[in-house]
PDB file of N, CA and C in Angstrom:
ATOM      1  N   MET U 254      27.458 -23.340 -56.554  1.00 53.00           N
ATOM      2  CA  MET U 254      26.954 -22.977 -55.245  1.00 53.00           C
ATOM      3  C   MET U 254      26.965 -21.480 -55.045  1.00 53.00           C
ATOM      4  N   SER U 255      27.570 -20.736 -55.917  1.00 56.00           N
ATOM      5  CA  SER U 255      27.624 -19.290 -55.737  1.00 56.00           C
ATOM      6  C   SER U 255      26.579 -18.567 -56.587  1.00 56.00           C
ATOM      7  N   THR U 256      25.531 -19.255 -56.969  1.00 57.00           N
ATOM      8  CA  THR U 256      24.465 -18.613 -57.732  1.00 57.00           C
ATOM      9  C   THR U 256      23.693 -17.673 -56.817  1.00 57.00           C
ATOM     10  N   PRO U 257      23.037 -16.640 -57.362  1.00 61.00           N
ATOM     11  CA  PRO U 257      22.310 -15.684 -56.522  1.00 61.00           C
ATOM     12  C   PRO U 257      21.189 -16.325 -55.695  1.00 61.00           C
ATOM     13  N   GLU U 258      20.627 -17.447 -56.140  1.00 74.00           N
ATOM     14  CA  GLU U 258      19.546 -18.094 -55.415  1.00 74.00           C
ATOM     15  C   GLU U 258      20.037 -18.880 -54.193  1.00 74.00           C
ATOM     16  N   THR U 259      21.329 -19.146 -54.105  1.00 81.00           N
ATOM     17  CA  THR U 259      21.876 -19.944 -53.015  1.00 81.00           C
ATOM     18  C   THR U 259      22.088 -19.070 -51.786  1.00 81.00           C
ATOM     19  N   SER U 260      21.538 -19.492 -50.652  1.00 86.00           N
ATOM     20  CA  SER U 260      21.691 -18.759 -49.404  1.00 86.00           C
ATOM     21  C   SER U 260      23.121 -18.864 -48.904  1.00 86.00           C
ATOM     22  N   ARG U 261      23.578 -17.826 -48.293  1.00 89.00           N
ATOM     23  CA  ARG U 261      24.908 -17.850 -47.677  1.00 89.00           C
ATOM     24  C   ARG U 261      24.850 -18.488 -46.300  1.00 89.00           C
ATOM     25  N   PHE U 262      23.656 -18.749 -45.805  1.00 93.00           N
ATOM     26  CA  PHE U 262      23.498 -19.290 -44.460  1.00 93.00           C
ATOM     27  C   PHE U 262      23.319 -20.800 -44.502  1.00 93.00           C
ATOM     28  N   VAL U 263      23.949 -21.481 -43.551  1.00 92.00           N
ATOM     29  CA  VAL U 263      23.885 -22.937 -43.453  1.00 92.00           C
ATOM     30  C   VAL U 263      23.527 -23.295 -42.015  1.00 92.00           C
ATOM     31  N   ARG U 264      22.545 -24.176 -41.853  1.00 91.00           N
ATOM     32  CA  ARG U 264      22.219 -24.677 -40.510  1.00 91.00           C
ATOM     33  C   ARG U 264      23.012 -25.966 -40.303  1.00 91.00           C
ATOM     34  N   LEU U 265      23.841 -25.973 -39.288  1.00 90.00           N
ATOM     35  CA  LEU U 265      24.629 -27.144 -38.924  1.00 90.00           C
ATOM     36  C   LEU U 265      23.989 -27.762 -37.689  1.00 90.00           C
ATOM     37  N   ARG U 266      23.485 -28.973 -37.825  1.00 87.00           N
ATOM     38  CA  ARG U 266      22.860 -29.656 -36.688  1.00 87.00           C
ATOM     39  C   ARG U 266      23.823 -30.686 -36.144  1.00 87.00           C
ATOM     40  N   VAL U 267      24.043 -30.622 -34.860  1.00 86.00           N
ATOM     41  CA  VAL U 267      24.927 -31.559 -34.189  1.00 86.00           C
ATOM     42  C   VAL U 267      24.193 -32.096 -32.970  1.00 86.00           C
ATOM     43  N   GLU U 268      24.141 -33.395 -32.846  1.00 85.00           N
ATOM     44  CA  GLU U 268      23.550 -33.994 -31.654  1.00 85.00           C
ATOM     45  C   GLU U 268      24.598 -34.900 -31.029  1.00 85.00           C
ATOM     46  N   LEU U 269      24.859 -34.690 -29.775  1.00 87.00           N
ATOM     47  CA  LEU U 269      25.842 -35.473 -29.045  1.00 87.00           C
ATOM     48  C   LEU U 269      25.165 -36.172 -27.880  1.00 87.00           C
ATOM     49  N   VAL U 270      25.578 -37.383 -27.607  1.00 89.00           N
ATOM     50  CA  VAL U 270      25.182 -38.079 -26.390  1.00 89.00           C
ATOM     51  C   VAL U 270      26.469 -38.300 -25.615  1.00 89.00           C
ATOM     52  N   LEU U 271      26.523 -37.726 -24.438  1.00 92.00           N
ATOM     53  CA  LEU U 271      27.728 -37.800 -23.613  1.00 92.00           C
ATOM     54  C   LEU U 271      27.460 -38.621 -22.367  1.00 92.00           C
ATOM     55  N   GLU U 272      28.441 -39.398 -21.967  1.00 92.00           N
ATOM     56  CA  GLU U 272      28.342 -40.135 -20.721  1.00 92.00           C
ATOM     57  C   GLU U 272      29.104 -39.359 -19.658  1.00 92.00           C
ATOM     58  N   ILE U 273      28.440 -39.014 -18.582  1.00 95.00           N
ATOM     59  CA  ILE U 273      29.056 -38.264 -17.492  1.00 95.00           C
ATOM     60  C   ILE U 273      29.667 -39.257 -16.509  1.00 95.00           C
ATOM     61  N   ASP U 274      30.988 -39.292 -16.453  1.00 96.00           N
ATOM     62  CA  ASP U 274      31.693 -40.185 -15.539  1.00 96.00           C
ATOM     63  C   ASP U 274      31.876 -39.560 -14.157  1.00 96.00           C
ATOM     64  N   ASP U 275      31.960 -38.219 -14.126  1.00 97.00           N
ATOM     65  CA  ASP U 275      32.228 -37.526 -12.864  1.00 97.00           C
ATOM     66  C   ASP U 275      31.410 -36.235 -12.835  1.00 97.00           C
ATOM     67  N   SER U 276      30.200 -36.330 -12.306  1.00 96.00           N
ATOM     68  CA  SER U 276      29.316 -35.163 -12.293  1.00 96.00           C
ATOM     69  C   SER U 276      29.867 -34.034 -11.430  1.00 96.00           C
ATOM     70  N   ASP U 277      30.594 -34.373 -10.374  1.00 97.00           N
ATOM     71  CA  ASP U 277      31.197 -33.332  -9.540  1.00 97.00           C
ATOM     72  C   ASP U 277      32.214 -32.509 -10.324  1.00 97.00           C
ATOM     73  N   ALA U 278      33.004 -33.166 -11.158  1.00 98.00           N
ATOM     74  CA  ALA U 278      33.997 -32.456 -11.966  1.00 98.00           C
ATOM     75  C   ALA U 278      33.313 -31.518 -12.964  1.00 98.00           C
ATOM     76  N   VAL U 279      32.214 -31.977 -13.555  1.00 97.00           N
ATOM     77  CA  VAL U 279      31.463 -31.144 -14.503  1.00 97.00           C
ATOM     78  C   VAL U 279      30.890 -29.932 -13.775  1.00 97.00           C
ATOM     79  N   THR U 280      30.296 -30.154 -12.613  1.00 98.00           N
ATOM     80  CA  THR U 280      29.717 -29.062 -11.832  1.00 98.00           C
ATOM     81  C   THR U 280      30.783 -28.055 -11.416  1.00 98.00           C
ATOM     82  N   LYS U 281      31.916 -28.544 -10.926  1.00 98.00           N
ATOM     83  CA  LYS U 281      32.999 -27.644 -10.501  1.00 98.00           C
ATOM     84  C   LYS U 281      33.528 -26.823 -11.669  1.00 98.00           C
ATOM     85  N   ALA U 282      33.657 -27.444 -12.829  1.00 98.00           N
ATOM     86  CA  ALA U 282      34.133 -26.710 -14.009  1.00 98.00           C
ATOM     87  C   ALA U 282      33.131 -25.631 -14.411  1.00 98.00           C
ATOM     88  N   ALA U 283      31.841 -25.947 -14.340  1.00 97.00           N
ATOM     89  CA  ALA U 283      30.811 -24.949 -14.669  1.00 97.00           C
ATOM     90  C   ALA U 283      30.834 -23.803 -13.669  1.00 97.00           C
ATOM     91  N   LEU U 284      30.987 -24.107 -12.393  1.00 98.00           N
ATOM     92  CA  LEU U 284      31.070 -23.057 -11.373  1.00 98.00           C
ATOM     93  C   LEU U 284      32.291 -22.164 -11.598  1.00 98.00           C
ATOM     94  N   ARG U 285      33.412 -22.764 -11.992  1.00 97.00           N
ATOM     95  CA  ARG U 285      34.607 -21.968 -12.323  1.00 97.00           C
ATOM     96  C   ARG U 285      34.329 -21.032 -13.493  1.00 97.00           C
ATOM     97  N   ARG U 286      33.691 -21.569 -14.544  1.00 95.00           N
ATOM     98  CA  ARG U 286      33.385 -20.769 -15.736  1.00 95.00           C
ATOM     99  C   ARG U 286      32.475 -19.599 -15.358  1.00 95.00           C
ATOM    100  N   ILE U 287      31.464 -19.863 -14.553  1.00 96.00           N
ATOM    101  CA  ILE U 287      30.544 -18.808 -14.117  1.00 96.00           C
ATOM    102  C   ILE U 287      31.303 -17.772 -13.285  1.00 96.00           C
ATOM    103  N   GLY U 288      32.164 -18.242 -12.387  1.00 95.00           N
ATOM    104  CA  GLY U 288      32.950 -17.344 -11.532  1.00 95.00           C
ATOM    105  C   GLY U 288      33.900 -16.468 -12.315  1.00 95.00           C
ATOM    106  N   GLU U 289      34.387 -16.944 -13.454  1.00 95.00           N
ATOM    107  CA  GLU U 289      35.331 -16.181 -14.282  1.00 95.00           C
ATOM    108  C   GLU U 289      34.650 -15.191 -15.210  1.00 95.00           C
ATOM    109  N   ASP U 290      33.325 -15.270 -15.323  1.00 93.00           N
ATOM    110  CA  ASP U 290      32.592 -14.384 -16.229  1.00 93.00           C
ATOM    111  C   ASP U 290      32.336 -13.045 -15.540  1.00 93.00           C
ATOM    112  N   ALA U 291      33.236 -12.097 -15.745  1.00 94.00           N
ATOM    113  CA  ALA U 291      33.163 -10.789 -15.093  1.00 94.00           C
ATOM    114  C   ALA U 291      31.961  -9.972 -15.567  1.00 94.00           C
ATOM    115  N   ALA U 292      31.443 -10.268 -16.731  1.00 95.00           N
ATOM    116  CA  ALA U 292      30.316  -9.511 -17.284  1.00 95.00           C
ATOM    117  C   ALA U 292      28.961  -9.982 -16.747  1.00 95.00           C
ATOM    118  N   MET U 293      28.929 -11.121 -16.047  1.00 94.00           N
ATOM    119  CA  MET U 293      27.657 -11.664 -15.561  1.00 94.00           C
ATOM    120  C   MET U 293      27.201 -10.896 -14.316  1.00 94.00           C
ATOM    121  N   PRO U 294      25.980 -10.357 -14.356  1.00 95.00           N
ATOM    122  CA  PRO U 294      25.456  -9.648 -13.173  1.00 95.00           C
ATOM    123  C   PRO U 294      25.317 -10.600 -11.978  1.00 95.00           C
ATOM    124  N   ALA U 295      25.388 -10.051 -10.780  1.00 94.00           N
ATOM    125  CA  ALA U 295      25.385 -10.848  -9.551  1.00 94.00           C
ATOM    126  C   ALA U 295      24.125 -11.703  -9.418  1.00 94.00           C
ATOM    127  N   ASP U 296      22.955 -11.156  -9.741  1.00 95.00           N
ATOM    128  CA  ASP U 296      21.727 -11.948  -9.597  1.00 95.00           C
ATOM    129  C   ASP U 296      21.683 -13.100 -10.596  1.00 95.00           C
ATOM    130  N   GLU U 297      22.190 -12.850 -11.808  1.00 96.00           N
ATOM    131  CA  GLU U 297      22.252 -13.920 -12.805  1.00 96.00           C
ATOM    132  C   GLU U 297      23.281 -14.973 -12.387  1.00 96.00           C
ATOM    133  N   ARG U 298      24.392 -14.519 -11.803  1.00 96.00           N
ATOM    134  CA  ARG U 298      25.433 -15.448 -11.345  1.00 96.00           C
ATOM    135  C   ARG U 298      24.877 -16.373 -10.265  1.00 96.00           C
ATOM    136  N   SER U 299      24.123 -15.808  -9.337  1.00 96.00           N
ATOM    137  CA  SER U 299      23.540 -16.605  -8.265  1.00 96.00           C
ATOM    138  C   SER U 299      22.576 -17.655  -8.826  1.00 96.00           C
ATOM    139  N   HIS U 300      21.751 -17.241  -9.768  1.00 96.00           N
ATOM    140  CA  HIS U 300      20.818 -18.176 -10.408  1.00 96.00           C
ATOM    141  C   HIS U 300      21.581 -19.280 -11.152  1.00 96.00           C
ATOM    142  N   ALA U 301      22.609 -18.903 -11.896  1.00 96.00           N
ATOM    143  CA  ALA U 301      23.391 -19.868 -12.676  1.00 96.00           C
ATOM    144  C   ALA U 301      24.102 -20.862 -11.762  1.00 96.00           C
ATOM    145  N   GLU U 302      24.660 -20.372 -10.674  1.00 97.00           N
ATOM    146  CA  GLU U 302      25.354 -21.267  -9.745  1.00 97.00           C
ATOM    147  C   GLU U 302      24.380 -22.286  -9.142  1.00 97.00           C
ATOM    148  N   GLY U 303      23.175 -21.841  -8.804  1.00 97.00           N
ATOM    149  CA  GLY U 303      22.171 -22.766  -8.278  1.00 97.00           C
ATOM    150  C   GLY U 303      21.762 -23.800  -9.310  1.00 97.00           C
ATOM    151  N   ALA U 304      21.589 -23.354 -10.547  1.00 96.00           N
ATOM    152  CA  ALA U 304      21.150 -24.258 -11.616  1.00 96.00           C
ATOM    153  C   ALA U 304      22.189 -25.337 -11.895  1.00 96.00           C
ATOM    154  N   VAL U 305      23.462 -24.963 -11.990  1.00 96.00           N
ATOM    155  CA  VAL U 305      24.491 -25.962 -12.318  1.00 96.00           C
ATOM    156  C   VAL U 305      24.776 -26.883 -11.138  1.00 96.00           C
ATOM    157  N   THR U 306      24.531 -26.403  -9.927  1.00 97.00           N
ATOM    158  CA  THR U 306      24.729 -27.244  -8.753  1.00 97.00           C
ATOM    159  C   THR U 306      23.645 -28.308  -8.660  1.00 97.00           C
ATOM    160  N   GLU U 307      22.435 -27.978  -9.070  1.00 96.00           N
ATOM    161  CA  GLU U 307      21.308 -28.907  -8.975  1.00 96.00           C
ATOM    162  C   GLU U 307      21.211 -29.871 -10.157  1.00 96.00           C
ATOM    163  N   ASP U 308      21.788 -29.509 -11.316  1.00 95.00           N
ATOM    164  CA  ASP U 308      21.561 -30.285 -12.538  1.00 95.00           C
ATOM    165  C   ASP U 308      22.844 -30.381 -13.364  1.00 95.00           C
ATOM    166  N   THR U 309      23.382 -31.581 -13.478  1.00 95.00           N
ATOM    167  CA  THR U 309      24.618 -31.792 -14.241  1.00 95.00           C
ATOM    168  C   THR U 309      24.431 -31.438 -15.711  1.00 95.00           C
ATOM    169  N   ALA U 310      23.249 -31.698 -16.265  1.00 94.00           N
ATOM    170  CA  ALA U 310      22.987 -31.335 -17.663  1.00 94.00           C
ATOM    171  C   ALA U 310      23.069 -29.822 -17.844  1.00 94.00           C
ATOM    172  N   GLU U 311      22.571 -29.081 -16.884  1.00 94.00           N
ATOM    173  CA  GLU U 311      22.657 -27.616 -16.920  1.00 94.00           C
ATOM    174  C   GLU U 311      24.114 -27.172 -16.818  1.00 94.00           C
ATOM    175  N   ALA U 312      24.874 -27.834 -15.968  1.00 95.00           N
ATOM    176  CA  ALA U 312      26.303 -27.522 -15.839  1.00 95.00           C
ATOM    177  C   ALA U 312      27.013 -27.738 -17.174  1.00 95.00           C
ATOM    178  N   LEU U 313      26.685 -28.818 -17.837  1.00 94.00           N
ATOM    179  CA  LEU U 313      27.291 -29.107 -19.138  1.00 94.00           C
ATOM    180  C   LEU U 313      26.948 -28.024 -20.159  1.00 94.00           C
ATOM    181  N   ALA U 314      25.711 -27.528 -20.126  1.00 91.00           N
ATOM    182  CA  ALA U 314      25.297 -26.478 -21.060  1.00 91.00           C
ATOM    183  C   ALA U 314      26.110 -25.201 -20.850  1.00 91.00           C
ATOM    184  N   TYR U 315      26.554 -24.945 -19.626  1.00 90.00           N
ATOM    185  CA  TYR U 315      27.412 -23.782 -19.368  1.00 90.00           C
ATOM    186  C   TYR U 315      28.828 -23.980 -19.896  1.00 90.00           C
ATOM    187  N   LEU U 316      29.232 -25.228 -20.072  1.00 93.00           N
ATOM    188  CA  LEU U 316      30.601 -25.517 -20.503  1.00 93.00           C
ATOM    189  C   LEU U 316      30.753 -25.664 -22.012  1.00 93.00           C
ATOM    190  N   VAL U 317      29.681 -26.002 -22.703  1.00 90.00           N
ATOM    191  CA  VAL U 317      29.739 -26.224 -24.148  1.00 90.00           C
ATOM    192  C   VAL U 317      29.251 -24.959 -24.845  1.00 90.00           C
ATOM    193  N   ASP U 318      30.090 -24.424 -25.720  1.00 87.00           N
ATOM    194  CA  ASP U 318      29.753 -23.195 -26.425  1.00 87.00           C
ATOM    195  C   ASP U 318      29.884 -23.450 -27.927  1.00 87.00           C
ATOM    196  N   PRO U 319      28.780 -23.318 -28.680  1.00 86.00           N
ATOM    197  CA  PRO U 319      28.856 -23.552 -30.128  1.00 86.00           C
ATOM    198  C   PRO U 319      29.904 -22.676 -30.826  1.00 86.00           C
ATOM    199  N   PHE U 320      30.136 -21.476 -30.336  1.00 88.00           N
ATOM    200  CA  PHE U 320      31.148 -20.614 -30.939  1.00 88.00           C
ATOM    201  C   PHE U 320      32.516 -21.286 -30.919  1.00 88.00           C
ATOM    202  N   ASP U 321      32.823 -22.007 -29.836  1.00 88.00           N
ATOM    203  CA  ASP U 321      34.101 -22.712 -29.738  1.00 88.00           C
ATOM    204  C   ASP U 321      34.262 -23.759 -30.841  1.00 88.00           C
ATOM    205  N   LEU U 322      33.137 -24.336 -31.296  1.00 88.00           N
ATOM    206  CA  LEU U 322      33.196 -25.364 -32.329  1.00 88.00           C
ATOM    207  C   LEU U 322      33.573 -24.800 -33.692  1.00 88.00           C
ATOM    208  N   VAL U 323      33.215 -23.537 -33.949  1.00 91.00           N
ATOM    209  CA  VAL U 323      33.410 -22.984 -35.293  1.00 91.00           C
ATOM    210  C   VAL U 323      34.327 -21.766 -35.335  1.00 91.00           C
ATOM    211  N   SER U 324      34.827 -21.319 -34.210  1.00 91.00           N
ATOM    212  CA  SER U 324      35.610 -20.079 -34.172  1.00 91.00           C
ATOM    213  C   SER U 324      36.890 -20.146 -35.005  1.00 91.00           C
ATOM    214  N   GLU U 325      37.437 -21.321 -35.202  1.00 92.00           N
ATOM    215  CA  GLU U 325      38.684 -21.472 -35.963  1.00 92.00           C
ATOM    216  C   GLU U 325      38.455 -21.792 -37.441  1.00 92.00           C
ATOM    217  N   VAL U 326      37.208 -21.929 -37.861  1.00 94.00           N
ATOM    218  CA  VAL U 326      36.904 -22.270 -39.248  1.00 94.00           C
ATOM    219  C   VAL U 326      37.011 -21.007 -40.099  1.00 94.00           C
ATOM    220  N   PRO U 327      37.886 -21.023 -41.108  1.00 95.00           N
ATOM    221  CA  PRO U 327      38.052 -19.821 -41.934  1.00 95.00           C
ATOM    222  C   PRO U 327      36.847 -19.579 -42.841  1.00 95.00           C
ATOM    223  N   GLY U 328      36.539 -18.311 -43.059  1.00 95.00           N
ATOM    224  CA  GLY U 328      35.518 -17.947 -44.026  1.00 95.00           C
ATOM    225  C   GLY U 328      34.097 -17.971 -43.510  1.00 95.00           C
ATOM    226  N   ILE U 329      33.899 -18.123 -42.200  1.00 94.00           N
ATOM    227  CA  ILE U 329      32.540 -18.126 -41.657  1.00 94.00           C
ATOM    228  C   ILE U 329      32.421 -17.155 -40.495  1.00 94.00           C
ATOM    229  N   GLU U 330      31.196 -16.778 -40.221  1.00 93.00           N
ATOM    230  CA  GLU U 330      30.874 -15.984 -39.039  1.00 93.00           C
ATOM    231  C   GLU U 330      29.623 -16.590 -38.430  1.00 93.00           C
ATOM    232  N   LEU U 331      29.653 -16.875 -37.146  1.00 92.00           N
ATOM    233  CA  LEU U 331      28.497 -17.450 -36.475  1.00 92.00           C
ATOM    234  C   LEU U 331      27.396 -16.404 -36.419  1.00 92.00           C
ATOM    235  N   ALA U 332      26.261 -16.691 -37.033  1.00 93.00           N
ATOM    236  CA  ALA U 332      25.151 -15.742 -37.088  1.00 93.00           C
ATOM    237  C   ALA U 332      24.192 -15.944 -35.916  1.00 93.00           C
ATOM    238  N   GLN U 333      23.976 -17.173 -35.499  1.00 92.00           N
ATOM    239  CA  GLN U 333      23.043 -17.467 -34.416  1.00 92.00           C
ATOM    240  C   GLN U 333      23.347 -18.863 -33.891  1.00 92.00           C
ATOM    241  N   ALA U 334      23.152 -19.064 -32.607  1.00 90.00           N
ATOM    242  CA  ALA U 334      23.352 -20.390 -32.033  1.00 90.00           C
ATOM    243  C   ALA U 334      22.420 -20.578 -30.850  1.00 90.00           C
ATOM    244  N   SER U 335      21.976 -21.784 -30.675  1.00 88.00           N
ATOM    245  CA  SER U 335      21.228 -22.154 -29.478  1.00 88.00           C
ATOM    246  C   SER U 335      21.582 -23.596 -29.162  1.00 88.00           C
ATOM    247  N   TRP U 336      21.500 -23.932 -27.913  1.00 86.00           N
ATOM    248  CA  TRP U 336      21.799 -25.292 -27.525  1.00 86.00           C
ATOM    249  C   TRP U 336      21.151 -25.554 -26.175  1.00 86.00           C
ATOM    250  N   SER U 337      20.964 -26.806 -25.896  1.00 86.00           N
ATOM    251  CA  SER U 337      20.406 -27.211 -24.613  1.00 86.00           C
ATOM    252  C   SER U 337      20.954 -28.585 -24.274  1.00 86.00           C
ATOM    253  N   SER U 338      20.747 -28.972 -23.047  1.00 88.00           N
ATOM    254  CA  SER U 338      21.146 -30.317 -22.643  1.00 88.00           C
ATOM    255  C   SER U 338      20.093 -30.847 -21.689  1.00 88.00           C
ATOM    256  N   GLU U 339      19.970 -32.166 -21.662  1.00 89.00           N
ATOM    257  CA  GLU U 339      18.981 -32.811 -20.806  1.00 89.00           C
ATOM    258  C   GLU U 339      19.429 -34.226 -20.514  1.00 89.00           C
ATOM    259  N   PRO U 340      19.122 -34.717 -19.327  1.00 89.00           N
ATOM    260  CA  PRO U 340      19.417 -36.125 -19.042  1.00 89.00           C
ATOM    261  C   PRO U 340      18.506 -37.015 -19.879  1.00 89.00           C
ATOM    262  N   ILE U 341      19.029 -38.124 -20.345  1.00 87.00           N
ATOM    263  CA  ILE U 341      18.251 -39.052 -21.164  1.00 87.00           C
ATOM    264  C   ILE U 341      18.541 -40.484 -20.739  1.00 87.00           C
ATOM    265  N   ASP U 342      17.644 -41.376 -21.084  1.00 87.00           N
ATOM    266  CA  ASP U 342      17.906 -42.808 -20.965  1.00 87.00           C
ATOM    267  C   ASP U 342      18.507 -43.229 -22.293  1.00 87.00           C
ATOM    268  N   TYR U 343      19.675 -43.842 -22.265  1.00 87.00           N
ATOM    269  CA  TYR U 343      20.387 -44.156 -23.505  1.00 87.00           C
ATOM    270  C   TYR U 343      20.772 -45.623 -23.535  1.00 87.00           C
ATOM    271  N   ASP U 344      20.435 -46.267 -24.616  1.00 84.00           N
ATOM    272  CA  ASP U 344      20.828 -47.649 -24.860  1.00 84.00           C
ATOM    273  C   ASP U 344      21.398 -47.713 -26.268  1.00 84.00           C
ATOM    274  N   PRO U 345      22.718 -47.764 -26.401  1.00 82.00           N
ATOM    275  CA  PRO U 345      23.319 -47.734 -27.734  1.00 82.00           C
ATOM    276  C   PRO U 345      22.920 -48.913 -28.611  1.00 82.00           C
ATOM    277  N   ASP U 346      22.417 -49.986 -28.019  1.00 84.00           N
ATOM    278  CA  ASP U 346      22.015 -51.155 -28.800  1.00 84.00           C
ATOM    279  C   ASP U 346      20.565 -51.087 -29.260  1.00 84.00           C
ATOM    280  N   SER U 347      19.832 -50.112 -28.783  1.00 82.00           N
ATOM    281  CA  SER U 347      18.423 -49.994 -29.127  1.00 82.00           C
ATOM    282  C   SER U 347      18.251 -49.406 -30.528  1.00 82.00           C
ATOM    283  N   PRO U 348      17.329 -49.943 -31.316  1.00 83.00           N
ATOM    284  CA  PRO U 348      17.084 -49.376 -32.646  1.00 83.00           C
ATOM    285  C   PRO U 348      16.472 -47.969 -32.569  1.00 83.00           C
ATOM    286  N   ASP U 349      15.978 -47.585 -31.389  1.00 78.00           N
ATOM    287  CA  ASP U 349      15.432 -46.238 -31.203  1.00 78.00           C
ATOM    288  C   ASP U 349      16.521 -45.169 -31.289  1.00 78.00           C
ATOM    289  N   TRP U 350      17.777 -45.574 -31.170  1.00 74.00           N
ATOM    290  CA  TRP U 350      18.880 -44.617 -31.191  1.00 74.00           C
ATOM    291  C   TRP U 350      19.606 -44.632 -32.524  1.00 74.00           C
ATOM    292  N   ASP U 351      18.878 -44.741 -33.604  1.00 73.00           N
ATOM    293  CA  ASP U 351      19.449 -44.667 -34.950  1.00 73.00           C
ATOM    294  C   ASP U 351      19.943 -43.243 -35.179  1.00 73.00           C
ATOM    295  N   ILE U 352      21.209 -43.078 -35.451  1.00 66.00           N
ATOM    296  CA  ILE U 352      21.805 -41.754 -35.581  1.00 66.00           C
ATOM    297  C   ILE U 352      21.225 -40.952 -36.745  1.00 66.00           C
ATOM    298  N   ASP U 353      20.710 -41.626 -37.765  1.00 64.00           N
ATOM    299  CA  ASP U 353      20.147 -40.927 -38.925  1.00 64.00           C
ATOM    300  C   ASP U 353      18.629 -40.827 -38.858  1.00 64.00           C
ATOM    301  N   GLU U 354      18.053 -41.035 -37.694  1.00 58.00           N
ATOM    302  CA  GLU U 354      16.601 -41.059 -37.551  1.00 58.00           C
ATOM    303  C   GLU U 354      15.961 -39.761 -38.034  1.00 58.00           C
ATOM    304  N   ASP U 355      16.498 -38.605 -37.650  1.00 55.00           N
ATOM    305  CA  ASP U 355      15.930 -37.327 -38.069  1.00 55.00           C
ATOM    306  C   ASP U 355      16.020 -37.156 -39.580  1.00 55.00           C
ATOM    307  N   ASP U 356      17.130 -37.588 -40.170  1.00 52.00           N
ATOM    308  CA  ASP U 356      17.301 -37.468 -41.612  1.00 52.00           C
ATOM    309  C   ASP U 356      16.254 -38.285 -42.356  1.00 52.00           C
ATOM    310  N   ALA U 357      15.933 -39.475 -41.853  1.00 50.00           N
ATOM    311  CA  ALA U 357      14.942 -40.320 -42.511  1.00 50.00           C
ATOM    312  C   ALA U 357      13.579 -39.645 -42.487  1.00 50.00           C
ATOM    313  N   ASP U 358      13.238 -39.017 -41.366  1.00 51.00           N
ATOM    314  CA  ASP U 358      11.957 -38.320 -41.270  1.00 51.00           C
ATOM    315  C   ASP U 358      11.892 -37.176 -42.271  1.00 51.00           C
ATOM    316  N   GLU U 359      12.977 -36.418 -42.408  1.00 52.00           N
ATOM    317  CA  GLU U 359      13.003 -35.305 -43.350  1.00 52.00           C
ATOM    318  C   GLU U 359      12.904 -35.801 -44.785  1.00 52.00           C
ATOM    319  N   ASP U 360      13.585 -36.913 -45.083  1.00 49.00           N
ATOM    320  CA  ASP U 360      13.519 -37.476 -46.434  1.00 49.00           C
ATOM    321  C   ASP U 360      12.103 -37.912 -46.757  1.00 49.00           C
ATOM    322  N   ASP U 361      11.421 -38.526 -45.777  1.00 50.00           N
ATOM    323  CA  ASP U 361      10.037 -38.949 -45.978  1.00 50.00           C
ATOM    324  C   ASP U 361       9.143 -37.749 -46.263  1.00 50.00           C
ATOM    325  N   GLU U 362       9.357 -36.646 -45.526  1.00 48.00           N
ATOM    326  CA  GLU U 362       8.543 -35.440 -45.745  1.00 48.00           C
ATOM    327  C   GLU U 362       8.767 -34.887 -47.136  1.00 48.00           C
ATOM    328  N   GLU U 363      10.026 -34.897 -47.591  1.00 48.00           N
ATOM    329  CA  GLU U 363      10.327 -34.388 -48.928  1.00 48.00           C
ATOM    330  C   GLU U 363       9.657 -35.247 -49.991  1.00 48.00           C
ATOM    331  N   ASP U 364       9.631 -36.574 -49.775  1.00 48.00           N
ATOM    332  CA  ASP U 364       8.993 -37.468 -50.736  1.00 48.00           C
ATOM    333  C   ASP U 364       7.493 -37.180 -50.839  1.00 48.00           C
ATOM    334  N   VAL U 365       6.863 -36.889 -49.711  1.00 50.00           N
ATOM    335  CA  VAL U 365       5.433 -36.619 -49.696  1.00 50.00           C
ATOM    336  C   VAL U 365       5.148 -35.313 -50.436  1.00 50.00           C
ATOM    337  N   ARG U 366       5.992 -34.298 -50.202  1.00 45.00           N
ATOM    338  CA  ARG U 366       5.785 -33.006 -50.839  1.00 45.00           C
ATOM    339  C   ARG U 366       6.144 -33.061 -52.320  1.00 45.00           C
ATOM    340  N   GLY U 367       7.056 -33.987 -52.632  1.00 45.00           N
ATOM    341  CA  GLY U 367       7.507 -34.340 -53.932  1.00 45.00           C
ATOM    342  C   GLY U 367       7.811 -33.361 -54.907  1.00 45.00           C
TER     343      GLY U 367
END
C-alpha cells in the first residue's frame, strides 16, 4: 500500500439514519452550541438560530462534526469534510433500505467499465 501510485487520501463514507426521540432537546443543544461559538459573527448566529429552531435536521447538522469522528485517530489529518442532514421516511423492513445499496451500484458500474 505504500507504493508511489497509491494515494495518501481516503474517502470515508458514512451514512447514518437517526431516530429523533426529543426534537426539543436536539434544538436546545444546537442553540447552546451556536451560543458558545465566540467566532461566529452576529448575523450568521441569527441565521443559524432561526434555521435550527425551524428544522430539527438542521439542528442535528450543527451538532454532528466529522472532525469529532476522526480527531483521535492516530496518523491522519482531516483534509476536507462535508455533511448534511434531512428528514426522511424510513422503514427498516423495506428492501429499499438495503445498507449496501450504494456499493452494489458502484460494483455494477465497475463491471460495465470492466
